[in-house]
Amino acid sequence: MLKTLGAQVKEFKKASIATPLFMILEVIMEMIIPLMMASIIDDGVEKGDLHHIYVVGAFMVAAAAIGLFAGIMGGKYGAKASAGFARNLRQAMFENIQEYSFSNIDKFSTAGLVTRLTTDVTNLQNAYQMILRMCMRAPSSMIIAMIMSFYINARLASVYLVAILILGTCLFLIMRSAMKYFDQAFPKYDELNASVQENVSAIRVVKAYVREDHETSKFHKAAENIYKIFCKAEENLSFNAPLMQLTVYSCILLISWLGAKMIVGSSLTTGELMSLLTYCMNILMSLMMLSMVFVMITMSLASARRITEVLNEKSDLDNPENPDFDIPDGSITFDHVYFNYKKGAGEPVLSDINLSIKSGETIGIIGGTGSAKTSLVNLISRLYDVTEGSIKVGGKDVRSYDMETLRNEVAVVLQKNVLFSGTILDNLRWGDKNASEEECKRVCRLACADEFIDRMPEGYNTYIEQGGSNVSGGQKQRLCIARALLKKPKVLILDDSTSAVDTATDAKIRKAFLTEIPETTKLIIAQRISSVQDADRIIVMENGKVNGFGSHEELLKTNEIYREVYESQTGGGGDFDEKRGE
Ligand SMILES: Nc1ncnc2c1ncn2[C@@H]1O[C@H](COP(=O)(O)OP(=O)(O)O)[C@@H](O)[C@H]1O
Ligand SMILES: [Mg+2]
């Protein structure tokens, strides 16, 4: 963990070293001042030596100025190092998340990742700043003050030792009980973020189902939990200040009393007593600081662990050592393919899939929800890797290709698709960032998206809101298809991508595919038989297995599931899942 985090702070090594050094300089100056004060009182005021007062006074001003300067510089470098640390952490995490495969993403929840990138990093940043500034300052201030006090008067200074012991024990006990609550707080933050994230990104659904009250109460509960935990923790911490004051004033009383006796007995000077009182404050303040640092560190340990997890997560899909950049054609072969989302977990999602698809073929895929259609096609572009067996595209194993090349040649229009904020052209150019406007218009014609784009006041420069909220479901699907077409892929996979498009337009898109991109292998997942019946061949999926594979006519004759669904859809207009009783 330290190594991972250390790598991110390396850039700020100088600032990280300078901060504690400046802090120590500040402490030294602070510590010299009481000594000078003692000298002014004892040698200047008491003896009436005005010259001595001027000289030492001048030194005191200088020491104070140096101390102030050191304090400012320490603060400056501390802020620079910790803020830089946080920036590097966030960037490194974000970059690593971009590398994640689908299964890596499955492992962390989105809300969890958001908390880690925001709250956890902020925590660590604060802790780091505190550590840089206090970890050297507090102990050195305590030690120097202690040495000075013993040097002045060992008997009186031992009062501090007793005070430190008592205060230290009490602080430790308070911290320990407060810590218990802080530890509970972080998982609650995840809950809070999950509630915000889920609700805000799905606010339309929440409204459609009139679930605002339910969602609000869920959020209230999450916020209330955090409130309670922090109240409890702070309640504990609130004992700190009174305890501290009690100890400080007891010490001052004790030292004044004992000191006064000593002064009367001439074994202590007034100046020395003054310095002792200042050191007393110093020591106890440092102890207080240390206890706070201690809390910060423990609080941030949980955050550090959560950040390291994200940083150390390795994508489980690697590019091969000598990647192949050439995909000869769009043929696809499945050879005894088994697949599971989590390794070694129960029944495989796909079992023993054997398929051979020729380049340029149009393949329909049909099956009930959960029959693993999406899982089947996601394996082709290596969104996940097979558990057993192999998949070949263009005659070569998909794992031998350069990943970027493979994903460019095998374009998938995902079932859960999204558009990003930006103009229509911006969104299309995700497919090919150098595409000309003409080229973009051509693919939109292919995907039948041109008709509604032309009707928009700003045409291809119409601004799409985040998540594509200002276009309809069917329009979004057609834009997504156009975006994939812009890649000029050898294999095009449409995962239920025309479900919100009307039947006539759906047919028009398929016809355009047939005439305009005949060399591209097309895999079309659909719920409607009409969407696949004119395909060259159709795969019928059932419970993660291929139940039938053949042309519409063949399947009508040989495949019972296919025939039932066909009859229900042509007869009563029923839908695939209803018929199958799922
Ligand atoms: N990301 C995932 N993690 C774990 N299980 C999944 C994931 N996606 C799908 N599944 C499971 O795999 C099975 C097949 O799902 P899927 O391929 O999406 O079916 P279909 O696309 O035919 O509706 C389902 O039982 C589903 O619960
Ligand atoms: Mg699916």
Coordinates of C-alpha atoms and ligand atoms in Angstrom, one line a residue:
M1 CA 0.0 0.0 0.0
L2 CA 2.7 2.5 1.0
K3 CA 4.6 1.7 -2.3
T4 CA 1.5 2.3 -4.4
L5 CA 0.7 5.6 -2.6
G6 CA 4.4 6.6 -2.5
A7 CA 4.6 6.4 -6.3
Q8 CA 1.9 9.1 -6.5
V9 CA 3.7 11.5 -4.1
K10 CA 7.1 11.1 -5.6
E11 CA 6.7 14.2 -7.8
F12 CA 6.3 16.2 -4.6
K13 CA 9.3 14.7 -2.8
K14 CA 11.0 18.1 -2.4
A15 CA 7.9 19.8 -1.0
S16 CA 7.2 16.8 1.3
I17 CA 10.7 17.1 2.8
A18 CA 10.7 20.9 2.9
T19 CA 7.5 21.0 4.9
P20 CA 8.7 19.2 8.1
L21 CA 12.0 21.0 7.9
F22 CA 10.4 24.4 7.9
M23 CA 8.1 23.2 10.7
I24 CA 11.1 22.2 12.8
L25 CA 12.7 25.6 12.1
E26 CA 9.5 27.2 13.3
V27 CA 9.6 25.1 16.5
I28 CA 13.2 26.0 17.2
M29 CA 12.4 29.7 16.9
E30 CA 9.4 29.3 19.1
M31 CA 11.5 27.6 21.7
I32 CA 14.2 30.2 21.7
I33 CA 11.8 33.0 22.3
P34 CA 10.9 32.0 25.9
L35 CA 14.6 31.7 26.8
M36 CA 15.2 35.3 25.5
M37 CA 12.2 36.4 27.4
A38 CA 13.7 35.0 30.6
S39 CA 17.0 36.7 29.8
I40 CA 15.1 40.1 29.3
I41 CA 13.4 39.8 32.6
D42 CA 16.3 38.4 34.7
D43 CA 19.2 40.3 33.2
G44 CA 17.4 43.3 31.7
V45 CA 14.4 44.3 33.8
E46 CA 15.6 43.1 37.2
K47 CA 19.1 44.6 36.8
G48 CA 17.8 47.7 35.0
D49 CA 20.0 47.1 32.0
L50 CA 18.2 48.8 29.1
H51 CA 20.9 48.0 26.6
H52 CA 20.5 44.3 27.2
I53 CA 16.7 44.6 26.8
Y54 CA 17.2 46.3 23.4
V55 CA 19.7 43.7 22.1
V56 CA 17.8 40.6 23.2
G57 CA 14.6 42.3 22.1
A58 CA 16.0 42.7 18.6
F59 CA 17.0 39.1 18.5
M60 CA 13.6 38.1 19.7
V61 CA 12.0 40.1 16.9
A62 CA 14.3 38.4 14.4
A63 CA 13.5 34.9 15.8
A64 CA 9.8 35.7 15.6
A65 CA 10.2 36.8 12.0
I66 CA 12.1 33.7 11.1
G67 CA 9.5 31.5 12.8
L68 CA 6.7 33.3 11.0
F69 CA 8.5 32.8 7.7
A70 CA 9.2 29.1 8.4
G71 CA 5.5 28.7 9.4
I72 CA 4.3 30.3 6.1
M73 CA 6.7 28.3 4.0
G74 CA 5.8 25.1 5.8
G75 CA 2.1 25.7 5.2
K76 CA 2.8 26.5 1.6
Y77 CA 4.8 23.5 0.8
G78 CA 2.5 21.3 2.9
A79 CA -0.5 22.4 0.9
K80 CA 1.4 22.0 -2.4
A81 CA 2.6 18.5 -1.5
S82 CA -0.8 17.3 -0.3
A83 CA -2.9 18.9 -3.0
G84 CA -0.5 17.5 -5.6
F85 CA -0.6 14.1 -4.0
A86 CA -4.4 14.2 -4.2
R87 CA -4.3 15.3 -7.9
N88 CA -1.9 12.5 -8.8
L89 CA -4.0 9.9 -6.9
R90 CA -7.1 11.0 -8.7
Q91 CA -5.5 11.0 -12.1
A92 CA -3.8 7.6 -11.5
M93 CA -7.1 6.1 -10.3
F94 CA -9.0 7.5 -13.2
E95 CA -6.5 6.2 -15.7
N96 CA -6.5 2.8 -14.2
I97 CA -10.3 2.7 -14.2
Q98 CA -10.2 3.5 -18.0
E99 CA -8.1 0.3 -18.3
Y100 CA -10.6 -1.8 -16.5
S101 CA -12.3 -4.6 -18.3
F102 CA -16.1 -5.2 -17.9
S103 CA -15.4 -7.7 -15.2
N104 CA -13.2 -5.3 -13.3
I105 CA -16.0 -2.8 -13.4
D106 CA -18.5 -5.5 -12.2
K107 CA -16.3 -5.9 -9.1
F108 CA -16.5 -2.2 -7.8
S109 CA -19.9 -0.5 -7.8
T110 CA -20.1 2.8 -9.6
A111 CA -21.0 4.6 -6.3
G112 CA -18.0 3.0 -4.6
L113 CA -15.7 4.2 -7.3
V114 CA -17.1 7.7 -7.0
T115 CA -16.6 7.8 -3.2
R116 CA -13.1 6.5 -3.6
L117 CA -12.3 9.2 -6.2
T118 CA -13.8 12.0 -4.1
T119 CA -14.2 11.6 -0.3
D120 CA -11.5 9.1 0.2
V121 CA -8.9 11.1 -1.7
T122 CA -9.9 14.2 0.2
N123 CA -9.4 12.4 3.4
L124 CA -6.0 11.2 2.5
Q125 CA -5.0 14.6 1.3
N126 CA -6.0 16.2 4.6
A127 CA -4.2 13.4 6.5
Y128 CA -1.1 13.8 4.5
Q129 CA -1.0 17.6 5.0
M130 CA -1.5 17.1 8.7
I131 CA 1.3 14.4 8.8
L132 CA 3.7 16.6 7.0
R133 CA 3.1 19.6 9.2
M134 CA 2.5 18.0 12.6
C135 CA 4.4 14.7 12.6
M136 CA 7.7 16.4 13.0
R137 CA 6.5 19.6 14.6
A138 CA 4.6 18.2 17.5
P139 CA 7.2 15.7 18.8
S140 CA 10.1 18.0 18.2
S141 CA 8.3 20.9 19.9
M142 CA 7.5 18.6 22.8
I143 CA 11.1 17.2 23.1
I144 CA 12.8 20.6 22.8
A145 CA 10.4 22.2 25.3
M146 CA 11.0 19.3 27.7
I147 CA 14.8 19.5 27.4
M148 CA 14.6 23.3 27.9
S149 CA 12.5 22.9 31.0
F150 CA 14.7 20.3 32.5
Y151 CA 17.7 22.6 31.7
I152 CA 16.0 25.4 33.5
N153 CA 14.8 23.5 36.5
A154 CA 14.6 19.7 36.7
R155 CA 12.4 19.5 39.7
L156 CA 9.7 21.7 38.3
A157 CA 9.9 20.1 34.9
S158 CA 9.0 16.8 36.3
V159 CA 5.5 18.2 36.9
Y160 CA 5.1 18.1 33.1
L161 CA 6.1 14.5 33.0
V162 CA 3.3 13.6 35.3
A163 CA 0.9 15.8 33.4
I164 CA 1.9 14.3 30.1
L165 CA 1.3 10.8 31.4
I166 CA -2.1 11.6 32.7
L167 CA -3.2 13.6 29.7
G168 CA -1.7 11.0 27.3
T169 CA -3.6 8.2 28.8
C170 CA -6.9 10.1 28.8
L171 CA -6.5 11.2 25.2
F172 CA -5.7 7.7 24.2
L173 CA -8.9 6.4 25.8
I174 CA -11.0 9.2 24.2
M175 CA -9.5 8.6 20.8
R176 CA -10.0 4.9 20.9
S177 CA -13.7 5.2 21.5
A178 CA -14.0 8.0 18.9
M179 CA -12.1 5.9 16.4
K180 CA -14.7 3.1 16.7
Y181 CA -17.3 5.5 15.2
F182 CA -15.1 6.9 12.5
D183 CA -14.4 3.4 11.3
Q184 CA -18.1 2.8 10.8
A185 CA -18.6 6.1 9.0
F186 CA -16.9 5.2 5.7
P187 CA -19.1 2.3 4.5
K188 CA -22.0 4.7 5.3
Y189 CA -20.6 7.2 2.9
D190 CA -20.7 4.5 0.2
E191 CA -24.4 4.0 1.0
L192 CA -25.1 7.7 0.8
N193 CA -23.3 8.0 -2.6
A194 CA -25.1 4.9 -3.9
S195 CA -28.3 6.5 -3.0
V196 CA -27.4 9.8 -4.6
Q197 CA -25.9 8.2 -7.7
E198 CA -28.7 5.7 -8.3
N199 CA -31.4 8.2 -7.8
V200 CA -29.9 11.1 -9.8
S201 CA -29.0 9.0 -12.8
A202 CA -32.4 7.3 -12.8
I203 CA -34.4 10.3 -11.7
R204 CA -36.8 10.0 -14.6
V205 CA -37.7 6.4 -13.6
V206 CA -38.1 7.5 -10.0
K207 CA -40.6 10.1 -11.2
A208 CA -42.4 7.8 -13.5
Y209 CA -43.0 5.4 -10.7
V210 CA -43.8 8.2 -8.2
R211 CA -41.1 6.8 -5.9
E212 CA -39.8 10.2 -4.8
D213 CA -40.9 9.7 -1.2
H214 CA -39.4 6.3 -1.0
E215 CA -36.1 7.5 -2.5
T216 CA -36.1 10.6 -0.2
S217 CA -36.6 8.5 2.8
K218 CA -33.8 6.2 1.7
F219 CA -31.5 9.2 1.4
H220 CA -32.6 10.6 4.7
K221 CA -31.8 7.3 6.3
A222 CA -28.3 7.3 4.8
A223 CA -27.7 10.9 5.8
E224 CA -29.1 10.4 9.2
N225 CA -26.7 7.4 9.8
I226 CA -23.7 9.5 9.0
Y227 CA -25.0 12.3 11.2
K228 CA -25.5 10.0 14.2
I229 CA -22.0 8.4 13.8
F230 CA -20.3 11.8 13.6
C231 CA -22.3 13.1 16.6
K232 CA -21.2 10.1 18.6
A233 CA -17.6 10.4 17.5
E234 CA -17.4 14.2 18.1
E235 CA -19.2 13.8 21.5
N236 CA -16.2 11.7 22.5
L237 CA -13.8 14.2 21.1
S238 CA -15.5 17.1 22.9
F239 CA -13.9 15.8 26.1
N240 CA -10.6 16.7 24.7
A241 CA -10.7 20.5 25.1
P242 CA -12.0 20.6 28.8
L243 CA -9.5 17.8 29.7
M244 CA -6.7 19.7 28.0
Q245 CA -7.6 23.0 29.8
L246 CA -8.0 21.3 33.1
T247 CA -4.5 19.8 32.8
V248 CA -2.9 23.0 31.5
Y249 CA -4.4 25.1 34.3
S250 CA -3.5 22.5 37.0
C251 CA 0.0 22.5 35.6
I252 CA 0.2 26.3 35.6
L253 CA -1.2 26.4 39.2
L254 CA 1.2 23.8 40.4
I255 CA 4.2 25.3 38.7
S256 CA 3.3 28.9 39.9
W257 CA 2.9 27.6 43.4
L258 CA 6.1 25.5 43.5
G259 CA 7.9 28.1 41.4
A260 CA 6.9 31.0 43.7
K261 CA 8.3 29.0 46.7
M262 CA 11.5 28.5 44.7
I263 CA 11.8 32.1 43.8
V264 CA 11.4 33.0 47.5
G265 CA 14.1 30.5 48.2
S266 CA 16.2 32.1 45.4
S267 CA 16.6 28.8 43.5
L268 CA 14.6 30.1 40.6
T269 CA 14.3 33.5 38.8
T270 CA 11.1 35.2 37.7
G271 CA 12.2 35.0 34.1
E272 CA 12.8 31.2 34.3
L273 CA 9.4 30.8 35.8
M274 CA 7.9 32.7 32.8
S275 CA 9.7 30.5 30.3
L276 CA 8.6 27.3 32.2
L277 CA 5.0 28.4 31.9
T278 CA 5.3 29.0 28.2
Y279 CA 7.0 25.6 27.7
C280 CA 4.2 24.0 29.7
M281 CA 1.7 25.3 27.1
N282 CA 3.9 24.2 24.3
I283 CA 4.2 20.6 25.5
L284 CA 0.5 20.1 26.2
M285 CA -0.5 21.7 22.9
S286 CA 1.9 19.4 21.1
L287 CA 0.4 16.4 22.8
M288 CA -3.0 17.5 21.7
M289 CA -1.8 17.9 18.1
L290 CA -0.3 14.5 18.2
S291 CA -3.5 13.0 19.3
M292 CA -5.3 14.7 16.4
V293 CA -2.8 13.4 14.0
F294 CA -3.3 10.0 15.4
V295 CA -7.0 10.3 14.7
M296 CA -6.4 11.6 11.2
I297 CA -4.1 8.8 10.4
T298 CA -6.4 6.1 11.6
M299 CA -9.3 7.8 9.8
S300 CA -7.4 7.9 6.6
L301 CA -6.1 4.3 6.8
A302 CA -9.5 3.0 5.6
S303 CA -9.5 5.5 2.8
A304 CA -5.9 4.6 1.8
R305 CA -6.8 1.0 1.6
R306 CA -9.8 1.7 -0.6
I307 CA -7.7 3.9 -2.9
T308 CA -5.0 1.3 -3.2
E309 CA -7.6 -1.3 -4.1
V310 CA -8.6 0.8 -7.1
L311 CA -5.0 1.5 -8.1
N312 CA -3.8 -2.0 -7.8
E313 CA -6.7 -3.6 -9.7
K314 CA -5.2 -5.0 -12.8
S315 CA -7.3 -5.4 -15.9
D316 CA -7.9 -9.1 -16.4
L317 CA -7.8 -8.6 -20.2
D318 CA -4.2 -8.1 -21.4
N319 CA -3.0 -7.3 -24.9
P320 CA -0.9 -10.2 -26.1
E321 CA 2.9 -9.8 -26.3
N322 CA 3.1 -9.8 -30.0
P323 CA -0.3 -8.6 -31.0
D324 CA -1.7 -9.2 -34.4
F325 CA -3.0 -6.0 -36.1
D326 CA -4.5 -7.6 -39.1
I327 CA -8.0 -9.2 -39.1
P328 CA -8.3 -10.9 -42.4
D329 CA -12.1 -11.2 -42.6
G330 CA -15.3 -11.3 -40.6
S331 CA -15.7 -15.0 -40.1
I332 CA -16.4 -16.1 -36.5
T333 CA -15.9 -19.5 -35.0
F334 CA -16.9 -20.6 -31.5
D335 CA -15.1 -23.8 -30.4
H336 CA -16.4 -25.5 -27.3
V337 CA -16.9 -22.2 -25.5
Y338 CA -17.8 -22.1 -21.8
F339 CA -18.2 -18.9 -20.0
N340 CA -18.8 -17.7 -16.4
Y341 CA -18.9 -14.1 -15.1
K342 CA -17.1 -15.1 -11.9
K343 CA -14.5 -17.8 -12.1
G344 CA -15.6 -21.1 -10.7
A345 CA -19.0 -19.9 -9.7
G346 CA -21.8 -22.4 -10.2
E347 CA -23.5 -23.2 -13.5
P348 CA -21.7 -21.7 -16.5
V349 CA -23.7 -18.8 -18.2
L350 CA -22.7 -20.3 -21.6
S351 CA -21.9 -24.0 -22.1
D352 CA -20.4 -25.8 -25.0
I353 CA -21.1 -23.3 -27.7
N354 CA -19.9 -24.4 -31.2
L355 CA -20.7 -22.1 -34.1
S356 CA -19.2 -21.4 -37.4
I357 CA -20.2 -18.1 -39.1
K358 CA -18.9 -17.1 -42.6
S359 CA -17.7 -13.7 -43.4
G360 CA -20.5 -11.4 -44.6
E361 CA -23.3 -13.6 -43.3
T362 CA -26.2 -12.0 -41.5
I363 CA -27.0 -13.9 -38.4
G364 CA -30.1 -13.4 -36.3
I365 CA -29.9 -14.3 -32.6
I366 CA -33.1 -14.9 -30.7
G367 CA -34.0 -16.2 -27.2
G368 CA -35.7 -15.3 -24.0
T369 CA -34.3 -12.8 -21.6
G370 CA -31.4 -14.3 -19.6
S371 CA -30.7 -16.9 -22.2
A372 CA -27.2 -15.4 -22.5
K373 CA -27.5 -13.7 -25.9
T374 CA -25.7 -10.6 -24.7
S375 CA -23.0 -12.8 -23.0
L376 CA -22.5 -14.7 -26.3
V377 CA -21.8 -11.6 -28.4
N378 CA -19.8 -9.8 -25.7
L379 CA -17.2 -12.5 -26.0
I380 CA -16.5 -11.8 -29.6
S381 CA -15.0 -8.3 -29.1
R382 CA -13.4 -9.5 -25.8
L383 CA -15.5 -7.4 -23.5
Y384 CA -15.1 -10.6 -21.4
D385 CA -12.8 -13.5 -22.0
V386 CA -14.0 -17.1 -22.4
T387 CA -13.6 -19.4 -19.4
E388 CA -12.9 -22.4 -21.6
G389 CA -12.6 -23.0 -25.3
S390 CA -11.8 -20.4 -27.9
I391 CA -13.4 -17.9 -30.2
K392 CA -11.8 -17.1 -33.6
V393 CA -12.4 -14.0 -35.8
G394 CA -10.9 -14.2 -39.2
G395 CA -9.5 -17.6 -38.4
K396 CA -7.4 -16.4 -35.5
D397 CA -8.0 -16.5 -31.8
V398 CA -9.5 -13.2 -30.5
R399 CA -6.9 -13.2 -27.8
S400 CA -4.0 -12.9 -30.3
Y401 CA -5.2 -9.6 -31.7
D402 CA -4.4 -6.1 -30.5
M403 CA -7.3 -5.2 -28.4
E404 CA -7.9 -1.8 -30.1
T405 CA -7.8 -3.3 -33.5
L406 CA -10.2 -6.0 -32.5
R407 CA -12.7 -3.6 -31.0
N408 CA -12.5 -1.4 -34.1
E409 CA -13.1 -4.3 -36.4
V410 CA -15.8 -5.9 -34.3
A411 CA -18.3 -3.1 -33.5
V412 CA -20.9 -3.7 -30.9
V413 CA -24.0 -1.6 -30.3
L414 CA -24.5 -2.5 -26.7
Q415 CA -27.9 -3.3 -25.3
K416 CA -27.5 -0.6 -22.6
N417 CA -26.1 2.2 -24.8
V418 CA -25.3 5.8 -24.0
L419 CA -24.7 9.0 -25.8
F420 CA -22.5 11.6 -24.4
S421 CA -23.1 15.3 -24.0
G422 CA -22.0 17.0 -27.2
T423 CA -23.3 17.6 -30.7
I424 CA -24.6 14.7 -32.9
L425 CA -21.4 14.9 -35.0
D426 CA -19.3 14.7 -31.8
N427 CA -21.2 11.6 -30.8
L428 CA -20.9 10.0 -34.2
R429 CA -17.2 10.6 -34.3
W430 CA -16.6 8.3 -31.3
G431 CA -16.7 5.7 -34.1
D432 CA -14.0 7.5 -36.1
K433 CA -12.6 10.8 -34.9
N434 CA -11.4 11.8 -38.4
A435 CA -14.7 11.1 -40.2
S436 CA -15.8 13.8 -42.6
E437 CA -19.3 15.3 -42.3
E438 CA -20.2 13.5 -45.6
E439 CA -19.2 10.2 -44.1
C440 CA -21.2 10.9 -41.0
K441 CA -24.3 11.7 -43.1
R442 CA -23.8 8.5 -45.1
V443 CA -23.8 6.2 -42.0
C444 CA -26.8 8.1 -40.6
R445 CA -28.7 7.3 -43.9
L446 CA -27.7 3.6 -43.4
A447 CA -29.1 3.6 -39.9
C448 CA -32.2 5.6 -40.9
A449 CA -31.2 8.3 -38.5
D450 CA -31.0 11.0 -41.3
E451 CA -34.8 11.5 -41.3
F452 CA -35.1 12.8 -37.8
I453 CA -31.7 14.6 -37.7
D454 CA -32.7 16.6 -40.8
R455 CA -35.9 17.7 -39.0
M456 CA -33.9 19.1 -36.1
P457 CA -33.4 22.8 -36.2
E458 CA -29.6 22.5 -36.0
G459 CA -29.3 19.3 -37.9
Y460 CA -26.0 17.5 -37.3
N461 CA -24.9 20.2 -34.8
T462 CA -27.9 19.6 -32.5
Y463 CA -26.6 19.3 -28.9
I464 CA -27.2 16.0 -27.2
E465 CA -27.7 16.3 -23.5
Q466 CA -25.9 14.1 -21.0
G467 CA -27.1 10.5 -21.5
G468 CA -29.0 11.5 -24.6
S469 CA -32.0 12.6 -22.7
N470 CA -33.2 14.9 -25.4
V471 CA -33.6 12.2 -28.1
S472 CA -36.2 9.4 -28.0
G473 CA -35.2 5.8 -27.4
G474 CA -35.5 4.8 -31.0
Q475 CA -33.6 7.9 -32.2
K476 CA -30.8 7.1 -29.7
Q477 CA -30.6 3.5 -30.9
R478 CA -30.3 4.7 -34.5
L479 CA -27.5 7.1 -33.6
C480 CA -25.7 4.3 -31.8
I481 CA -25.9 2.1 -34.8
A482 CA -24.6 4.9 -37.0
R483 CA -21.8 5.5 -34.6
A484 CA -20.8 1.8 -34.8
L485 CA -21.1 1.9 -38.6
L486 CA -18.6 4.7 -38.8
K487 CA -15.9 2.3 -37.7
K488 CA -16.4 0.4 -41.0
P489 CA -16.1 -2.8 -39.0
K490 CA -15.7 -6.3 -40.4
V491 CA -18.2 -7.6 -37.8
L492 CA -21.2 -5.6 -36.7
I493 CA -23.1 -6.7 -33.6
L494 CA -26.5 -5.2 -32.8
D495 CA -27.6 -6.2 -29.3
D496 CA -31.4 -5.6 -29.3
S497 CA -30.5 -2.3 -30.9
T498 CA -33.7 -1.7 -32.8
S499 CA -36.1 -2.7 -30.1
A500 CA -37.5 0.9 -29.8
V501 CA -37.5 1.5 -33.6
D502 CA -40.8 0.9 -35.5
T503 CA -41.0 -2.3 -37.6
A504 CA -41.0 -0.4 -40.9
T505 CA -37.8 1.5 -40.1
D506 CA -36.3 -1.6 -38.7
A507 CA -36.8 -3.4 -42.0
K508 CA -35.4 -0.4 -43.9
I509 CA -32.2 -0.5 -41.8
R510 CA -31.8 -4.2 -42.4
K511 CA -32.3 -3.7 -46.1
A512 CA -29.7 -0.9 -46.2
F513 CA -27.2 -3.2 -44.4
L514 CA -27.8 -5.9 -47.0
T515 CA -27.1 -3.6 -50.0
E516 CA -24.6 -1.2 -48.5
I517 CA -22.3 -3.3 -46.3
P518 CA -22.5 -6.8 -47.8
E519 CA -19.0 -7.8 -46.7
T520 CA -19.6 -7.1 -43.1
T521 CA -20.7 -10.0 -40.9
K522 CA -23.8 -8.9 -39.1
L523 CA -25.1 -10.4 -35.8
I524 CA -28.5 -9.1 -34.9
I525 CA -30.0 -9.9 -31.5
A526 CA -33.7 -9.3 -31.5
Q527 CA -37.0 -10.1 -29.7
R528 CA -39.1 -9.9 -32.8
I529 CA -38.9 -12.8 -35.3
S530 CA -39.6 -10.3 -38.0
S531 CA -36.3 -8.7 -37.3
V532 CA -34.3 -11.8 -38.0
Q533 CA -36.4 -14.0 -40.3
D534 CA -34.7 -12.8 -43.4
A535 CA -31.2 -13.3 -42.0
D536 CA -29.1 -16.0 -43.6
R537 CA -29.2 -18.1 -40.5
I538 CA -30.7 -17.7 -37.0
I539 CA -29.3 -18.9 -33.7
V540 CA -31.9 -19.9 -31.1
M541 CA -30.5 -19.5 -27.6
E542 CA -32.0 -21.3 -24.6
N543 CA -30.4 -21.3 -21.1
G544 CA -26.9 -20.6 -22.3
K545 CA -27.0 -23.2 -25.0
V546 CA -27.6 -23.1 -28.7
N547 CA -30.9 -24.8 -29.2
G548 CA -31.1 -24.4 -33.0
F549 CA -29.1 -22.9 -35.8
G550 CA -30.4 -22.6 -39.3
S551 CA -32.4 -20.5 -41.8
H552 CA -35.9 -19.4 -41.0
E553 CA -37.5 -22.2 -43.1
E554 CA -35.3 -24.9 -41.6
L555 CA -35.9 -23.7 -38.0
L556 CA -39.7 -23.6 -38.6
K557 CA -39.5 -27.2 -39.6
T558 CA -37.0 -28.5 -37.0
N559 CA -37.0 -26.2 -34.0
E560 CA -40.0 -26.3 -31.7
I561 CA -39.1 -23.2 -29.7
Y562 CA -38.7 -21.2 -32.8
R563 CA -42.0 -22.4 -34.3
E564 CA -44.0 -21.6 -31.2
V565 CA -42.6 -18.1 -30.9
Y566 CA -43.2 -17.5 -34.6
E567 CA -46.7 -18.7 -34.5
S568 CA -47.5 -16.6 -31.4
Q569 CA -45.9 -13.5 -32.9
T570 CA -47.6 -13.8 -36.2
G571 CA -50.9 -15.0 -34.8
G572 CA -51.5 -13.0 -31.6
G573 CA -48.6 -10.6 -31.7
G574 CA -47.4 -12.1 -28.4
D575 CA -43.8 -11.7 -27.4
F576 CA -41.0 -14.1 -27.1
D577 CA -40.9 -14.2 -23.3
E578 CA -44.7 -14.4 -22.8
K579 CA -45.0 -17.4 -25.0
R580 CA -42.2 -19.2 -23.3
G581 CA -44.0 -18.7 -20.0
E582 CA -41.0 -16.8 -18.4
Ligands
LIG1 N1 -22.2 -8.6 -15.6 C1 -22.8 -9.7 -15.1 N2 -22.3 -10.3 -14.0 C2 -22.9 -11.5 -13.6 N3 -23.8 -12.1 -14.2 C3 -24.4 -11.6 -15.3 C4 -23.9 -10.4 -15.9 N4 -24.5 -10.1 -17.0 C5 -25.4 -11.1 -17.2 N5 -25.3 -12.0 -16.2 C6 -26.1 -13.2 -16.1 O1 -25.9 -14.0 -17.2 C7 -27.1 -14.6 -17.7 C8 -27.3 -14.3 -19.1 O2 -27.5 -12.9 -19.3 P1 -27.5 -12.1 -20.7 O3 -26.4 -12.6 -21.5 O4 -27.5 -10.7 -20.4 O5 -28.9 -12.6 -21.3 P2 -29.8 -12.0 -22.5 O6 -28.9 -11.0 -23.2 O7 -30.1 -13.2 -23.3 O8 -31.0 -11.4 -21.8 C9 -28.2 -14.1 -16.8 O9 -28.6 -15.1 -15.9 C10 -27.6 -12.9 -16.0 O10 -28.1 -13.0 -14.7
MG2 MG -29.3 -9.1 -23.5

